[in-house]
PDB file of C-alpha atoms in Angstrom:
ATOM      1  CA  MET H 295     -94.282 -75.207 195.197  1.00  0.00           C
ATOM      2  CA  PRO H 296     -90.696 -74.795 194.891  1.00  0.00           C
ATOM      3  CA  SER H 297     -90.012 -72.995 191.922  1.00  0.00           C
ATOM      4  CA  VAL H 298     -88.483 -75.164 189.013  1.00  0.00           C
ATOM      5  CA  ARG H 299     -85.861 -73.018 186.260  1.00  0.00           C
ATOM      6  CA  SER H 300     -86.246 -74.470 182.514  1.00  0.00           C
ATOM      7  CA  GLY H 301     -83.070 -75.087 180.456  1.00  0.00           C
ATOM      8  CA  GLY H 302     -80.224 -75.770 183.027  1.00  0.00           C
ATOM      9  CA  ARG H 303     -77.808 -73.457 180.829  1.00  0.00           C
ATOM     10  CA  ALA H 304     -79.390 -71.065 180.267  1.00  0.00           C
ATOM     11  CA  GLY H 305     -78.549 -69.544 183.588  1.00  0.00           C
ATOM     12  CA  ARG H 306     -74.872 -69.890 183.229  1.00  0.00           C
ATOM     13  CA  ARG H 307     -73.499 -67.907 180.281  1.00  0.00           C
ATOM     14  CA  MET H 308     -70.036 -67.274 179.178  1.00  0.00           C
ATOM     15  CA  LYS H 309     -67.220 -65.252 180.231  1.00  0.00           C
ATOM     16  CA  SER H 310     -66.562 -62.825 176.850  1.00  0.00           C
ATOM     17  CA  ASP H 311     -63.662 -60.344 178.689  1.00  0.00           C
ATOM     18  CA  ILE H 312     -60.170 -60.586 178.617  1.00  0.00           C
ATOM     19  CA  ASN H 313     -58.391 -60.807 182.188  1.00  0.00           C
ATOM     20  CA  VAL H 314     -56.413 -58.042 182.006  1.00  0.00           C
ATOM     21  CA  VAL H 315     -55.437 -57.945 185.999  1.00  0.00           C
ATOM     22  CA  PRO H 316     -52.088 -61.411 184.938  1.00  0.00           C
ATOM     23  CA  TYR H 317     -51.142 -58.209 181.839  1.00  0.00           C
ATOM     24  CA  ILE H 318     -50.994 -55.579 184.667  1.00  0.00           C
ATOM     25  CA  ASP H 319     -48.937 -57.245 186.934  1.00  0.00           C
ATOM     26  CA  VAL H 320     -46.372 -58.518 185.089  1.00  0.00           C
ATOM     27  CA  MET H 321     -45.996 -54.859 183.595  1.00  0.00           C
ATOM     28  CA  LEU H 322     -45.681 -53.338 187.124  1.00  0.00           C
ATOM     29  CA  VAL H 323     -42.672 -56.065 187.754  1.00  0.00           C
ATOM     30  CA  LEU H 324     -41.021 -54.724 184.543  1.00  0.00           C
ATOM     31  CA  LEU H 325     -41.182 -51.418 185.820  1.00  0.00           C
ATOM     32  CA  VAL H 326     -39.676 -52.092 189.001  1.00  0.00           C
ATOM     33  CA  ILE H 327     -36.848 -53.859 187.272  1.00  0.00           C
ATOM     34  CA  PHE H 328     -36.616 -51.204 184.615  1.00  0.00           C
ATOM     35  CA  MET H 329     -36.059 -48.481 187.362  1.00  0.00           C
ATOM     36  CA  VAL H 330     -34.083 -50.423 189.279  1.00  0.00           C
ATOM     37  CA  THR H 331     -31.667 -51.407 186.347  1.00  0.00           C
ATOM     38  CA  ALA H 332     -31.797 -47.630 184.272  1.00  0.00           C
ATOM     39  CA  PRO H 333     -29.354 -46.214 186.994  1.00  0.00           C
ATOM     40  CA  LEU H 334     -26.399 -48.983 186.573  1.00  0.00           C
ATOM     41  CA  ILE H 335     -26.243 -48.322 182.811  1.00  0.00           C
ATOM     42  CA  THR H 336     -23.628 -46.917 182.164  1.00  0.00           C
ATOM     43  CA  PRO H 337     -23.486 -44.615 179.038  1.00  0.00           C
ATOM     44  CA  GLY H 338     -20.530 -44.683 175.829  1.00  0.00           C
ATOM     45  CA  LEU H 339     -17.500 -42.881 175.930  1.00  0.00           C
ATOM     46  CA  ILE H 340     -17.747 -40.620 172.902  1.00  0.00           C
ATOM     47  CA  ASN H 341     -13.771 -39.074 172.659  1.00  0.00           C
ATOM     48  CA  LEU H 342     -15.068 -36.283 170.271  1.00  0.00           C
ATOM     49  CA  PRO H 343     -13.253 -33.954 168.100  1.00  0.00           C
ATOM     50  CA  SER H 344     -10.434 -31.296 169.998  1.00  0.00           C
ATOM     51  CA  VAL H 345     -10.329 -27.900 168.306  1.00  0.00           C
ATOM     52  CA  GLY H 346      -6.949 -26.189 168.015  1.00  0.00           C
ATOM     53  CA  GLN H 347      -6.610 -22.878 168.052  1.00  0.00           C
ATOM     54  CA  ALA H 348      -9.676 -20.507 166.319  1.00  0.00           C
ATOM     55  CA  SER H 349      -7.538 -19.153 162.590  1.00  0.00           C
ATOM     56  CA  ASP H 350     -10.590 -16.886 162.786  1.00  0.00           C
ATOM     57  CA  VAL H 351      -9.622 -13.480 162.448  1.00  0.00           C
ATOM     58  CA  PRO H 352     -12.226 -10.815 163.039  1.00  0.00           C
ATOM     59  CA  VAL H 353     -12.848  -8.621 160.020  1.00  0.00           C
ATOM     60  CA  LYS H 354     -12.189  -5.050 160.490  1.00  0.00           C
ATOM     61  CA  PRO H 355     -14.585  -2.924 159.441  1.00  0.00           C
ATOM     62  CA  LEU H 356     -14.142  -0.592 156.491  1.00  0.00           C
ATOM     63  CA  GLU H 357     -15.428   3.004 157.566  1.00  0.00           C
ATOM     64  CA  VAL H 358     -17.028   5.099 154.948  1.00  0.00           C
ATOM     65  CA  GLN H 359     -16.890   9.011 157.211  1.00  0.00           C
ATOM     66  CA  ILE H 360     -19.323  12.269 156.472  1.00  0.00           C
ATOM     67  CA  SER H 361     -18.345  15.183 157.926  1.00  0.00           C
ATOM     68  CA  GLN H 362     -20.225  17.764 158.495  1.00  0.00           C
ATOM     69  CA  ASN H 363     -19.540  19.878 154.694  1.00  0.00           C
ATOM     70  CA  GLY H 364     -20.801  16.653 153.586  1.00  0.00           C
ATOM     71  CA  ASP H 365     -17.220  15.350 152.541  1.00  0.00           C
ATOM     72  CA  ILE H 366     -17.020  11.240 152.281  1.00  0.00           C
ATOM     73  CA  ALA H 367     -13.800   9.711 153.267  1.00  0.00           C
ATOM     74  CA  LEU H 368     -13.274   6.016 153.030  1.00  0.00           C
ATOM     75  CA  ARG H 369     -10.508   4.501 156.227  1.00  0.00           C
ATOM     76  CA  MET H 370      -9.849   0.382 158.068  1.00  0.00           C
ATOM     77  CA  ARG H 371     -10.624   0.280 161.354  1.00  0.00           C
ATOM     78  CA  GLU H 372      -7.229  -0.488 162.742  1.00  0.00           C
ATOM     79  CA  PRO H 373      -5.133   1.415 164.979  1.00  0.00           C
ATOM     80  CA  GLY H 374      -3.005   4.093 162.637  1.00  0.00           C
ATOM     81  CA  ALA H 375      -5.237   4.336 159.656  1.00  0.00           C
ATOM     82  CA  ASN H 376      -5.857   7.280 158.459  1.00  0.00           C
ATOM     83  CA  PRO H 377      -8.687   8.069 156.415  1.00  0.00           C
ATOM     84  CA  GLU H 378      -8.843   8.505 152.812  1.00  0.00           C
ATOM     85  CA  ASN H 379     -11.002  11.767 151.331  1.00  0.00           C
ATOM     86  CA  ILE H 380     -12.471  10.233 148.290  1.00  0.00           C
ATOM     87  CA  GLY H 381     -15.606  12.177 146.022  1.00  0.00           C
ATOM     88  CA  ARG H 382     -19.424  10.622 146.167  1.00  0.00           C
ATOM     89  CA  SER H 383     -19.176   9.405 143.083  1.00  0.00           C
ATOM     90  CA  GLU H 384     -15.892   7.225 143.288  1.00  0.00           C
ATOM     91  CA  LEU H 385     -17.373   5.940 146.605  1.00  0.00           C
ATOM     92  CA  VAL H 386     -19.078   3.051 145.654  1.00  0.00           C
ATOM     93  CA  SER H 387     -16.251   2.151 143.716  1.00  0.00           C
ATOM     94  CA  GLN H 388     -13.552   2.457 146.342  1.00  0.00           C
ATOM     95  CA  VAL H 389     -15.866   1.100 148.473  1.00  0.00           C
ATOM     96  CA  ARG H 390     -16.609  -2.441 146.268  1.00  0.00           C
ATOM     97  CA  ALA H 391     -12.418  -2.181 145.470  1.00  0.00           C
ATOM     98  CA  ARG H 392     -11.989  -2.506 149.216  1.00  0.00           C
ATOM     99  CA  ILE H 393     -14.207  -5.539 151.096  1.00  0.00           C
ATOM    100  CA  THR H 394     -15.041  -8.380 150.047  1.00  0.00           C
ATOM    101  CA  ALA H 395     -18.204 -10.926 150.716  1.00  0.00           C
ATOM    102  CA  ASP H 396     -17.867 -10.560 154.046  1.00  0.00           C
ATOM    103  CA  THR H 397     -16.577  -7.257 154.809  1.00  0.00           C
ATOM    104  CA  PRO H 398     -19.008  -5.302 157.042  1.00  0.00           C
ATOM    105  CA  VAL H 399     -18.934  -1.788 156.417  1.00  0.00           C
ATOM    106  CA  VAL H 400     -19.662   1.228 158.984  1.00  0.00           C
ATOM    107  CA  ILE H 401     -21.157   4.607 158.650  1.00  0.00           C
ATOM    108  CA  ALA H 402     -19.795   7.328 160.284  1.00  0.00           C
ATOM    109  CA  ALA H 403     -21.553  10.518 160.720  1.00  0.00           C
ATOM    110  CA  ASP H 404     -20.721  13.872 162.069  1.00  0.00           C
ATOM    111  CA  GLY H 405     -23.295  14.474 164.031  1.00  0.00           C
ATOM    112  CA  LYS H 406     -24.662  17.280 162.420  1.00  0.00           C
ATOM    113  CA  VAL H 407     -25.046  15.683 159.154  1.00  0.00           C
ATOM    114  CA  PRO H 408     -28.909  15.818 157.836  1.00  0.00           C
ATOM    115  CA  TYR H 409     -30.238  12.262 158.264  1.00  0.00           C
ATOM    116  CA  GLU H 410     -31.318  11.964 155.074  1.00  0.00           C
ATOM    117  CA  SER H 411     -27.578  12.559 153.625  1.00  0.00           C
ATOM    118  CA  VAL H 412     -26.899   9.459 155.491  1.00  0.00           C
ATOM    119  CA  VAL H 413     -29.427   7.439 154.460  1.00  0.00           C
ATOM    120  CA  LYS H 414     -28.892   8.487 150.778  1.00  0.00           C
ATOM    121  CA  VAL H 415     -25.505   6.875 151.063  1.00  0.00           C
ATOM    122  CA  MET H 416     -26.474   3.745 152.695  1.00  0.00           C
ATOM    123  CA  ASP H 417     -29.233   3.721 149.577  1.00  0.00           C
ATOM    124  CA  GLU H 418     -26.453   4.317 147.457  1.00  0.00           C
ATOM    125  CA  LEU H 419     -24.403   1.278 148.879  1.00  0.00           C
ATOM    126  CA  ARG H 420     -26.862  -0.991 149.459  1.00  0.00           C
ATOM    127  CA  THR H 421     -28.169  -1.023 145.756  1.00  0.00           C
ATOM    128  CA  ASN H 422     -24.440  -1.618 144.817  1.00  0.00           C
ATOM    129  CA  GLY H 423     -24.495  -4.822 146.544  1.00  0.00           C
ATOM    130  CA  VAL H 424     -22.364  -3.963 150.498  1.00  0.00           C
ATOM    131  CA  THR H 425     -24.855  -6.275 152.073  1.00  0.00           C
ATOM    132  CA  ARG H 426     -23.177  -5.635 155.557  1.00  0.00           C
ATOM    133  CA  LEU H 427     -23.926  -2.516 156.501  1.00  0.00           C
ATOM    134  CA  GLY H 428     -24.164  -0.595 159.822  1.00  0.00           C
ATOM    135  CA  LEU H 429     -24.068   2.437 161.030  1.00  0.00           C
ATOM    136  CA  LEU H 430     -21.204   3.824 163.880  1.00  0.00           C
ATOM    137  CA  VAL H 431     -22.845   5.680 166.375  1.00  0.00           C
ATOM    138  CA  ASP H 432     -20.991   7.074 169.586  1.00  0.00           C
ATOM    139  CA  GLN H 433     -23.159   5.517 172.853  1.00  0.00           C
ATOM    140  CA  GLN H 434     -23.484   8.052 175.963  1.00  0.00           C
ATOM    141  CA  SER H 435     -24.139   5.986 178.707  1.00  0.00           C
ATOM    142  CA  SER H 436     -26.623   8.450 181.072  1.00  0.00           C
ATOM    143  CA  THR H 437     -29.279  10.523 180.075  1.00  0.00           C
ATOM    144  CA  GLY H 438     -27.131  13.691 182.365  1.00  0.00           C
ATOM    145  CA  ALA H 439     -24.217  14.045 179.058  1.00  0.00           C
ATOM    146  CA  ALA H 440     -26.262  13.614 176.613  1.00  0.00           C
ATOM    147  CA  ALA H 441     -28.129  16.865 178.791  1.00  0.00           C
ATOM    148  CA  ALA H 442     -24.550  18.694 179.423  1.00  0.00           C
ATOM    149  CA  ALA H 443     -24.079  18.696 175.334  1.00  0.00           C
ATOM    150  CA  ALA H 444     -27.024  19.871 175.016  1.00  0.00           C
ATOM    151  CA  GLY H 445     -26.142  22.613 177.154  1.00  0.00           C
ATOM    152  CA  GLN H 446     -29.719  21.941 179.749  1.00  0.00           C
ATOM    153  CA  PRO H 447     -29.117  21.372 182.753  1.00  0.00           C
ATOM    154  CA  GLN H 448     -28.970  17.350 184.581  1.00  0.00           C
ATOM    155  CA  PRO H 449     -32.333  15.628 185.174  1.00  0.00           C
ATOM    156  CA  GLN H 450     -31.879  14.917 189.343  1.00  0.00           C
ATOM    157  CA  ARG H 451     -32.070  11.801 190.791  1.00  0.00           C
ATOM    158  CA  SER H 452     -34.150  11.516 194.271  1.00  0.00           C
ATOM    159  CA  ALA H 453     -33.390   9.135 196.661  1.00  0.00           C
ATOM    160  CA  PRO H 454     -35.570   5.975 196.589  1.00  0.00           C
ATOM    161  CA  ALA H 455     -38.776   5.843 198.551  1.00  0.00           C
ATOM    162  CA  ALA H 456     -38.466   4.066 202.141  1.00  0.00           C
ATOM    163  CA  PRO H 457     -40.937   0.811 201.789  1.00  0.00           C
ATOM    164  CA  LYS H 458     -44.518   1.334 203.876  1.00  0.00           C
ATOM    165  CA  ARG H 459     -45.377  -0.396 206.231  1.00  0.00           C
TER     166      ARG H 459
END
């Protein structure tokens, strides 16, 4: 006996999914068009303003020199400038009279001055409004020069070892 289906339309259902294949095709075509035309687009030219010579003259720092016996001297770090000895009590007033807001102040202390004396001078200047403050040091490029200055033998440098094979 042949089987008969009942309800003629029950076996056939409506498709409710959206077919996205045509949209993907269109997007790929647009992608190819953009890839071909992108190198052909020239960026607009921008006329940047030109700058003449720089008018900023580097600011010479004020140097506070502390000698081995504790004397303080001020000098501008310029060729031919001579240090002027001042007392500790007039340090702040003299420094503030000689600097502007952007003038750096560097402290150059003798190597035998105790570091706490240098820190006291730095603290005194900083608490009285000197913001650009630094230390001036004598940089020695090698440990051999520092050892020779201290009277110690210089370290021996050995030749680099050959790589193992």
